[in-house]
PDB file of C-alpha atoms in Angstrom:
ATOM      1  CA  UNK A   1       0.000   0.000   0.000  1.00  0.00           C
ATOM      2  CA  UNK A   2       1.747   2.675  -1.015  1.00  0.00           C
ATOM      3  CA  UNK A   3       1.678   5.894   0.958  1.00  0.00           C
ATOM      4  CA  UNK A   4       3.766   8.990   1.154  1.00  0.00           C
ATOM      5  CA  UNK A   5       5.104   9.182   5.098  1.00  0.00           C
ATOM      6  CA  UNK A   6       6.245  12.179   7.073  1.00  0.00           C
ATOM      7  CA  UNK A   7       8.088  12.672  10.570  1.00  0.00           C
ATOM      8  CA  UNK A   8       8.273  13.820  12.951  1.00  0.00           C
ATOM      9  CA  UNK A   9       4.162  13.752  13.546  1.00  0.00           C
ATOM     10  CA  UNK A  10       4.390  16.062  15.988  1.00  0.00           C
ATOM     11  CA  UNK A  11       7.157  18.576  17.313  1.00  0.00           C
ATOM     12  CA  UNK A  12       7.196  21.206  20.112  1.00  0.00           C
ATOM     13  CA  UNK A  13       9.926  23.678  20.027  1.00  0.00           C
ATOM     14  CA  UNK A  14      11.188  26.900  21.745  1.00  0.00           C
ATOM     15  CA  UNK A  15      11.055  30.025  19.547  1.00  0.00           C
ATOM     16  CA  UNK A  16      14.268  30.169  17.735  1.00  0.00           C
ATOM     17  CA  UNK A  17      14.828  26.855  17.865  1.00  0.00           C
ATOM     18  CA  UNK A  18      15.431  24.934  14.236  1.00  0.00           C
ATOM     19  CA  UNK A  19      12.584  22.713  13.169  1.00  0.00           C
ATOM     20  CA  UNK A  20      13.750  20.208  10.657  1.00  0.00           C
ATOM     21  CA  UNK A  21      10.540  17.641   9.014  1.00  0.00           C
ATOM     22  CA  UNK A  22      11.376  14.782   6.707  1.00  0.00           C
ATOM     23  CA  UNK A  23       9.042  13.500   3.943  1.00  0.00           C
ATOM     24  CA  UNK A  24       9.276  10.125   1.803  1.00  0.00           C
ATOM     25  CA  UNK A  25       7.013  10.497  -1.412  1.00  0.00           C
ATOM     26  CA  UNK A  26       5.264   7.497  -2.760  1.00  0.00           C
ATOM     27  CA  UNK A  27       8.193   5.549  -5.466  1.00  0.00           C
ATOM     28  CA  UNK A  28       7.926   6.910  -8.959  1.00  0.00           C
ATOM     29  CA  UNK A  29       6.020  10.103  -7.759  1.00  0.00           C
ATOM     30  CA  UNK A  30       8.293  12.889  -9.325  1.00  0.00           C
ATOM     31  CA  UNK A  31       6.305  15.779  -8.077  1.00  0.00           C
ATOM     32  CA  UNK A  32       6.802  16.418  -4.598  1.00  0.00           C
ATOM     33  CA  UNK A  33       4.469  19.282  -2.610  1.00  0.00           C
ATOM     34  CA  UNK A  34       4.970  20.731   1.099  1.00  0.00           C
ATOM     35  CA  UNK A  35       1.649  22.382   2.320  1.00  0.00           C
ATOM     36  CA  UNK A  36       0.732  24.387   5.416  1.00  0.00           C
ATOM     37  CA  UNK A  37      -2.485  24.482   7.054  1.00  0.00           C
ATOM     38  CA  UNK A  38      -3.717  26.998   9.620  1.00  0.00           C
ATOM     39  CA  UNK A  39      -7.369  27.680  10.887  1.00  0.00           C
ATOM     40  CA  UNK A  40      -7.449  30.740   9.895  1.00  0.00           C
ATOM     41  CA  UNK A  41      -5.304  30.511   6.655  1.00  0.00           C
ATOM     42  CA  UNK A  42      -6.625  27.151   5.454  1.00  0.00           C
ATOM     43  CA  UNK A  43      -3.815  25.105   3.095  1.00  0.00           C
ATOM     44  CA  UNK A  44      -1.223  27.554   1.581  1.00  0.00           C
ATOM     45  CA  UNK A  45       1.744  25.977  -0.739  1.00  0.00           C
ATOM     46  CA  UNK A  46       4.806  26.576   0.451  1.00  0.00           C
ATOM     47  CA  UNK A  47       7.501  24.866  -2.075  1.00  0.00           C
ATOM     48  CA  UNK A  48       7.317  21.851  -4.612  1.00  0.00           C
ATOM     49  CA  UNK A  49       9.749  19.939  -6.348  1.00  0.00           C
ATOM     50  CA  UNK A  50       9.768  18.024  -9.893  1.00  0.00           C
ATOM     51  CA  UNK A  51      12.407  15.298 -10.591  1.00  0.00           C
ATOM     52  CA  UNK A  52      13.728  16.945  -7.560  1.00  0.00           C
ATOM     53  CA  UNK A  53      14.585  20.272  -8.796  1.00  0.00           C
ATOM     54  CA  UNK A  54      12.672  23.528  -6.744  1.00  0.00           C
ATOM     55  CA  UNK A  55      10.047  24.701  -9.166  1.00  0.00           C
ATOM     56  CA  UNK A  56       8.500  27.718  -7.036  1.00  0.00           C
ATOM     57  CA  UNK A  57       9.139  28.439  -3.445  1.00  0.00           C
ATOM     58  CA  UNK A  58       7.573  31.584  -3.561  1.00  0.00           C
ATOM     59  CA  UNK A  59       5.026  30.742  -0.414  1.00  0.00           C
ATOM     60  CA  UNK A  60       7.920  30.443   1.705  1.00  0.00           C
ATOM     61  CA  UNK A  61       9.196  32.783   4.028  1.00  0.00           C
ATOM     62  CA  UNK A  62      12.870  32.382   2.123  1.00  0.00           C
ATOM     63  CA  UNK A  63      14.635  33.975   5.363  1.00  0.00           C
ATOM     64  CA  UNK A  64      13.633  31.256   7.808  1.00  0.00           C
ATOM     65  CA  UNK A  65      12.458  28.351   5.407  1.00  0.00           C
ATOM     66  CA  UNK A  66      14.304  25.922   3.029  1.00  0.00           C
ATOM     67  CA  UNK A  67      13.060  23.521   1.295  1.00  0.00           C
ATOM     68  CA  UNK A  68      15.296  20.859  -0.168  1.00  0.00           C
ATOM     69  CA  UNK A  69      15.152  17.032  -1.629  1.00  0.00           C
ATOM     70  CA  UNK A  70      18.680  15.394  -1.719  1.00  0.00           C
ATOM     71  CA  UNK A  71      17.095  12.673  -3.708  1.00  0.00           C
ATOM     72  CA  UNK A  72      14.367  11.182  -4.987  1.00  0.00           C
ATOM     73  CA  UNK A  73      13.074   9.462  -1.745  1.00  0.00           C
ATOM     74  CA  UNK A  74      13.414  12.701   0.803  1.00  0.00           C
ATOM     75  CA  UNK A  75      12.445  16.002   0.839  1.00  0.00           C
ATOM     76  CA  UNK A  76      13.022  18.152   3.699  1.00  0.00           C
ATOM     77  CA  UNK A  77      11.650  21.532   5.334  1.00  0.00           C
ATOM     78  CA  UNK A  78      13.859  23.001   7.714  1.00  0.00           C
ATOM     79  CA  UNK A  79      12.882  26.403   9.679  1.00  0.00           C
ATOM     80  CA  UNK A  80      15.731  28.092  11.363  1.00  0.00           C
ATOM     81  CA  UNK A  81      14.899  30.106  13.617  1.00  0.00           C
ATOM     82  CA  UNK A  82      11.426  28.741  14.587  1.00  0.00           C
ATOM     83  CA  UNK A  83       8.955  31.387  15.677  1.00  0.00           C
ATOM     84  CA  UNK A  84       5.502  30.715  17.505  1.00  0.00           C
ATOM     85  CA  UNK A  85       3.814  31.960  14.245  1.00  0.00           C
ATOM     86  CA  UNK A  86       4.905  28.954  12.462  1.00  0.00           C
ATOM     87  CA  UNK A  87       2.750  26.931  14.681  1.00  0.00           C
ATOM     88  CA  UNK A  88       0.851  24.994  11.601  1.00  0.00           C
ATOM     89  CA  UNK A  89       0.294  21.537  10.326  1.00  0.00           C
ATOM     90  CA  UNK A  90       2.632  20.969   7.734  1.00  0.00           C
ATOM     91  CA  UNK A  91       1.909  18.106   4.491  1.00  0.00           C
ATOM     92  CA  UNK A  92       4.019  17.194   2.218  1.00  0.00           C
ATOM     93  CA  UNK A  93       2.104  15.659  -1.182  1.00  0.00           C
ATOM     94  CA  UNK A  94       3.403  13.254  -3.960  1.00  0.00           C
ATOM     95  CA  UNK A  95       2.084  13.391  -7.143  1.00  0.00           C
ATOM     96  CA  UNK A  96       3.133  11.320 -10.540  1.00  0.00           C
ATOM     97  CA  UNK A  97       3.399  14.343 -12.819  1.00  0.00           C
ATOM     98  CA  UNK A  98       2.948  13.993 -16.682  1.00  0.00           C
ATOM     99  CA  UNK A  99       2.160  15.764 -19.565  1.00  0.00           C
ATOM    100  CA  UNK A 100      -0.300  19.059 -18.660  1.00  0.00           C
ATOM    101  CA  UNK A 101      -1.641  19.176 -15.171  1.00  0.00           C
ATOM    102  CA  UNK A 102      -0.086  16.060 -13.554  1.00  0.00           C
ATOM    103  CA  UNK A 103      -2.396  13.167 -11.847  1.00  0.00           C
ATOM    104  CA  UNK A 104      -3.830  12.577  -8.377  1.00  0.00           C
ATOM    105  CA  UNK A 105      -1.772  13.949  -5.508  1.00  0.00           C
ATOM    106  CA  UNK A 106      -1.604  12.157  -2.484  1.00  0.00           C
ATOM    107  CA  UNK A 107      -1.080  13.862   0.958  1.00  0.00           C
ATOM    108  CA  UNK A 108       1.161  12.416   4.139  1.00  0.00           C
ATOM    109  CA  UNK A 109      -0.870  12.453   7.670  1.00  0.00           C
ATOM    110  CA  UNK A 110       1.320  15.583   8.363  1.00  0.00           C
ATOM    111  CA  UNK A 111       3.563  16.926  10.939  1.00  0.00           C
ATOM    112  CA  UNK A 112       1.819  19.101  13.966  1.00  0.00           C
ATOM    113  CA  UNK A 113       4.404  22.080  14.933  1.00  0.00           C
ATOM    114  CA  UNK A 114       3.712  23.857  17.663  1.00  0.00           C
ATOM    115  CA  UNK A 115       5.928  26.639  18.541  1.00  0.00           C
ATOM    116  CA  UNK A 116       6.083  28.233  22.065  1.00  0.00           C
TER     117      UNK A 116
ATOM    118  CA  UNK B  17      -5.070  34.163  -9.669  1.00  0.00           C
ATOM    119  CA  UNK B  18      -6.877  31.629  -9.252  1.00  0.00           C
ATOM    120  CA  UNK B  19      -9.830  31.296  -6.178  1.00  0.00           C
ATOM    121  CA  UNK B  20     -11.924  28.371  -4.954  1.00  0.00           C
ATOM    122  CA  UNK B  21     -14.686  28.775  -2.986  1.00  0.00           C
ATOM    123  CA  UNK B  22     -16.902  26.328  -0.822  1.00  0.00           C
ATOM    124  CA  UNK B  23     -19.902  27.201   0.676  1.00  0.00           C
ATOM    125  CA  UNK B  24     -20.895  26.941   3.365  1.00  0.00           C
ATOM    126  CA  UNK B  25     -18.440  26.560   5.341  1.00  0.00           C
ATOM    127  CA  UNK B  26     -20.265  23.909   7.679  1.00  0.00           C
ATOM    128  CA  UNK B  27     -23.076  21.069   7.253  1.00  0.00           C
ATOM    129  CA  UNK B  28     -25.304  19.350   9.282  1.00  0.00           C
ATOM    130  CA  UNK B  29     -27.651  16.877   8.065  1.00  0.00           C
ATOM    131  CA  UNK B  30     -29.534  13.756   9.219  1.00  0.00           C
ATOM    132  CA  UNK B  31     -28.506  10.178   8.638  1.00  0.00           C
ATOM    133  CA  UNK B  32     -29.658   8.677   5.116  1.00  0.00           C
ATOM    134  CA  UNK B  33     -30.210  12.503   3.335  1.00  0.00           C
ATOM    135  CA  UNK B  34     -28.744  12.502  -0.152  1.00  0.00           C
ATOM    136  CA  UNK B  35     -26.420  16.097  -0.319  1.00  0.00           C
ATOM    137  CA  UNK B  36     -24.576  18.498  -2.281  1.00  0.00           C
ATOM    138  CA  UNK B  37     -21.314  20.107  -1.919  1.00  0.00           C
ATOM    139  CA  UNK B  38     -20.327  23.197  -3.876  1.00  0.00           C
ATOM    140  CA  UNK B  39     -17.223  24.497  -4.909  1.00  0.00           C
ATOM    141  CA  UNK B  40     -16.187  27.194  -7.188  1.00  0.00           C
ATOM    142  CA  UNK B  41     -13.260  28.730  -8.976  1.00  0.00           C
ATOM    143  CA  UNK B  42     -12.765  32.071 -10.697  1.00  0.00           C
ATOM    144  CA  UNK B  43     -10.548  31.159 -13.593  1.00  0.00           C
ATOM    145  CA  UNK B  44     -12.135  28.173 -15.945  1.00  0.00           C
ATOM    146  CA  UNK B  45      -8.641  27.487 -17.980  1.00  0.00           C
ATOM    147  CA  UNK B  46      -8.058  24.533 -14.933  1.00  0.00           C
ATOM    148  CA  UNK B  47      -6.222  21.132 -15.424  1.00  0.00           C
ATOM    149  CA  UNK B  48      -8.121  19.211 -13.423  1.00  0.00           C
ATOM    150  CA  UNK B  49     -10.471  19.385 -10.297  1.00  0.00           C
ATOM    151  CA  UNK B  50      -9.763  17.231  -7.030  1.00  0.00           C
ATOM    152  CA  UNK B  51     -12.139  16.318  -4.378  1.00  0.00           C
ATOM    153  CA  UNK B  52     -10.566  14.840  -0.676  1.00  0.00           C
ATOM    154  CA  UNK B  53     -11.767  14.431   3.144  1.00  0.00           C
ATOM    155  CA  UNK B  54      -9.806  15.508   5.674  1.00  0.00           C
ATOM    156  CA  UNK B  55     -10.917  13.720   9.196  1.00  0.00           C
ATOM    157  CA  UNK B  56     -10.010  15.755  12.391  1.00  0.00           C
ATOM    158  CA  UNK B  57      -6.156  15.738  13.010  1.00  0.00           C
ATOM    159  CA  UNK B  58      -5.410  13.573   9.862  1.00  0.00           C
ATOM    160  CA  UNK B  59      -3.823  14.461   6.565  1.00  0.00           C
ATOM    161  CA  UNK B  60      -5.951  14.591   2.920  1.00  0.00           C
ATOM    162  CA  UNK B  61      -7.437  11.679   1.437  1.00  0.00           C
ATOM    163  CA  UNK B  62      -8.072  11.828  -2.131  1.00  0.00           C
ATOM    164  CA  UNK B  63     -12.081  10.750  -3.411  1.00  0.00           C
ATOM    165  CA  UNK B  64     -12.150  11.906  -6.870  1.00  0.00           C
ATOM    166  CA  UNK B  65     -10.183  13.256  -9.417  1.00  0.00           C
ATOM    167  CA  UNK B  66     -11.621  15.043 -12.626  1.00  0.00           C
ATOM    168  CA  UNK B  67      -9.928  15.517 -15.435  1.00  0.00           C
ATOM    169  CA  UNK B  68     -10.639  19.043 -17.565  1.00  0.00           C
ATOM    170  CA  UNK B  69     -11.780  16.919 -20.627  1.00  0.00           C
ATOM    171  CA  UNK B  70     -14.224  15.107 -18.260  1.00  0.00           C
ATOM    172  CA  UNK B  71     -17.813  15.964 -16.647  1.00  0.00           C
ATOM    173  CA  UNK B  72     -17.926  13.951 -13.725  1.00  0.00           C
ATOM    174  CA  UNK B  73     -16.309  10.573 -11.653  1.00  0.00           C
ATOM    175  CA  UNK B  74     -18.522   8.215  -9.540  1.00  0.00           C
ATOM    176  CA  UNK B  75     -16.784   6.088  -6.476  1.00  0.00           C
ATOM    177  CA  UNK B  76     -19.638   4.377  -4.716  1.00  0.00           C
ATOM    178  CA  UNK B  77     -21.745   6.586  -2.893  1.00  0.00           C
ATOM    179  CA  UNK B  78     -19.813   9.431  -3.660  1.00  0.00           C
ATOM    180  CA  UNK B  79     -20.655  11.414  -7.908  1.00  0.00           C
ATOM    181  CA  UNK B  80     -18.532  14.608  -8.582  1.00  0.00           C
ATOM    182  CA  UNK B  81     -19.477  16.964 -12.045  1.00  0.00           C
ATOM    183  CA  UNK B  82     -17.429  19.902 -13.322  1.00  0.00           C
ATOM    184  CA  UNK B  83     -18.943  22.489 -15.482  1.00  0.00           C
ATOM    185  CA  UNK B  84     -15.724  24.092 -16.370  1.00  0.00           C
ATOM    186  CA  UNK B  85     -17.104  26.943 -18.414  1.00  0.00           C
ATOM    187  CA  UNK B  86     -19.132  28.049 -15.251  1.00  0.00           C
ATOM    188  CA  UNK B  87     -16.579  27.464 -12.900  1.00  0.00           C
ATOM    189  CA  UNK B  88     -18.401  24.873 -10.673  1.00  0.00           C
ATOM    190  CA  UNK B  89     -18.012  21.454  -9.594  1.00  0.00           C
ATOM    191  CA  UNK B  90     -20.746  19.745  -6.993  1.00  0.00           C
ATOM    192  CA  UNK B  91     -19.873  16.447  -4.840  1.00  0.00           C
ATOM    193  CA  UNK B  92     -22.666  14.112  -4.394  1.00  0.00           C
ATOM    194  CA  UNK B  93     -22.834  11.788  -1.699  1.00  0.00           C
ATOM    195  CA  UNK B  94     -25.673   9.637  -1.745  1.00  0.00           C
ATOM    196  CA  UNK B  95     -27.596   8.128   1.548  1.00  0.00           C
ATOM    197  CA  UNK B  96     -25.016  10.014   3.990  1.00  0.00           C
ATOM    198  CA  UNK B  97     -23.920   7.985   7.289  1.00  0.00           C
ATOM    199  CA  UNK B  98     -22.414   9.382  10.706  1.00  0.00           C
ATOM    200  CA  UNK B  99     -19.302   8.114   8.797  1.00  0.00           C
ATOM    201  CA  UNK B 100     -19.025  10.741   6.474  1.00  0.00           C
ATOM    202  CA  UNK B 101     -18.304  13.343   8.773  1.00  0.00           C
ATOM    203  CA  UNK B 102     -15.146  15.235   7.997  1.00  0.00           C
ATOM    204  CA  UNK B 103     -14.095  18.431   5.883  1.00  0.00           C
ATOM    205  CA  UNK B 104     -14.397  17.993   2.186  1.00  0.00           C
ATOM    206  CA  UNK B 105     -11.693  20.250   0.456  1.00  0.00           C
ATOM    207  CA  UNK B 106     -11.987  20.921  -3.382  1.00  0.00           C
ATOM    208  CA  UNK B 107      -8.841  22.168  -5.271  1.00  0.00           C
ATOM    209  CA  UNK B 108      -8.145  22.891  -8.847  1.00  0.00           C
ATOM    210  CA  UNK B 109      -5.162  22.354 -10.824  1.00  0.00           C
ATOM    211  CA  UNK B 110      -3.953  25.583 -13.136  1.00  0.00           C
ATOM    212  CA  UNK B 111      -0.552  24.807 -13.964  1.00  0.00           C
ATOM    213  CA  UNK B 112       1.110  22.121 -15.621  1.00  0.00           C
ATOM    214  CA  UNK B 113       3.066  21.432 -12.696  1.00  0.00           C
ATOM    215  CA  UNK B 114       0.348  20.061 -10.816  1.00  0.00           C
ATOM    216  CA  UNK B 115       0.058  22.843  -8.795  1.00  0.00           C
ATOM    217  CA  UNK B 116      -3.456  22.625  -6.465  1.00  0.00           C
ATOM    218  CA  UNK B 117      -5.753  25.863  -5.344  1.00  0.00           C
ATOM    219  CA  UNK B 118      -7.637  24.662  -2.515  1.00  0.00           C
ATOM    220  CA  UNK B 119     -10.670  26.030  -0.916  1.00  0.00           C
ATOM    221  CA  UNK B 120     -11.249  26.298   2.972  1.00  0.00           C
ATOM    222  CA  UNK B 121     -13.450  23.109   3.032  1.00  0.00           C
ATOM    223  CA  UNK B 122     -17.077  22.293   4.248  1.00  0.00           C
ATOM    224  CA  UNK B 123     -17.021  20.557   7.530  1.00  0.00           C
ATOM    225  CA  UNK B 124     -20.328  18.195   7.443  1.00  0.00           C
ATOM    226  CA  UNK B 125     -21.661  16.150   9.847  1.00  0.00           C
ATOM    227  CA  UNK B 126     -23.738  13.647   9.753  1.00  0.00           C
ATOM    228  CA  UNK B 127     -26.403  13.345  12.452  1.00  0.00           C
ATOM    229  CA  UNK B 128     -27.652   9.046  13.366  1.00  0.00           C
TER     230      UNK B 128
END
């Protein structure tokens, strides 16, 4: 059963503290997606990836995220430093991308960051 | 730039009512159109996936149409059970990088 996985599930950090989560896409999927979700903001893209390569991280705060996939099997968001306003359940997605519009993308259960 | 919109943003119904879910978007030129559930404290799970060239996708109890040149697409779920109570996201795909727009979801729940 394939499934894309994500750790840690859940993190709690001190402000200023660096907040690295891991993400494993589902084999062959060469599109890979990190999402946050917020009450209030609802899911907001922050960076994704085809055949590994950073196609638009413009969602990102670029002076306290990074987004990075070393190869085809992890992708990474690190925060650095960690501020309680980055308190947010973050997804990473997988999708098999081809031709216009790509297929069905498939979420991980997420990772729950709570900053104090 | 591309908006989706669900309304409303909440549900309640009784157990065994047939029901509609809404969703719009302001710019027609999509990709495709994804429905998913999202269960309290869980990640996405994917129900139905439309393609741009298509006009609707049935799995089981659940039927979703797109009307692209209006800019709508409705999830049916037929004879609704407790079961189905989560937050049902829409999101359209406008790039050909598979790049979603989500709405904020309708959070329905199903009365027994």
């Amino acid at each position: 059963d394939a499934r894309v996985t994500q750790t840690p599930r859940h993190k709690v950090t001190e402000m200023g503290q660096e907040v690295t989560m891991r993400c494993q896409p589902i084999l062959g999927h060469n599109t890979v997606f990190w999402y946050r979700q917020t009450m209030m903001q609802g899911l907001e893209l922050l960076a994704y990836f085809r055949n590994r390569a950073p196609l638009d991280d413009s969602g990102m705060p670029k002076d306290r995220f990074s987004a990075e996939m070393p190869d085809a099997t992890l992708a990474t968001l690190k925060i650095q430093p960690s501020e309680p306003r980055d308190s947010a359940v973050y997804f990473c997605a997988s999708v098999r991308g081809y031709g216009l519009g790509g297929g069905e993308q498939f979420f991980g259960p997420g990772t729950r960051l709570t900053v104090l | 730039k591309q908006e989706v919109t669900q309304i409303p943003a909440a549900l309640s119904v009784p157990e065994g009512e047939n029901l509609v879910l809404n969703c719009s978007f302001t710019d027609s030129a999509i990709y495709n159109l994804q429905w998913f559930r999202q269960d309290p404290g869980k990640g996405l799970t994917s129900l139905l996936l439309i393609q741009s060239s298509q006009r609707e996708q049935t799995s089981g109890r659940l039927n979703a149409s797109l009307d692209k040149s209006s800019g709508r697409s409705t999830l049916y779920i037929a004879a609704s059970q407790p079961g189905d109570s989560a937050t049902y996201l829409c999101a359209v795909s406008t790039g050909a990088n598979s790049k979603l727009t989500f709405g904020k979801g309708i959070t329905l729940s199903v009365r027994p």
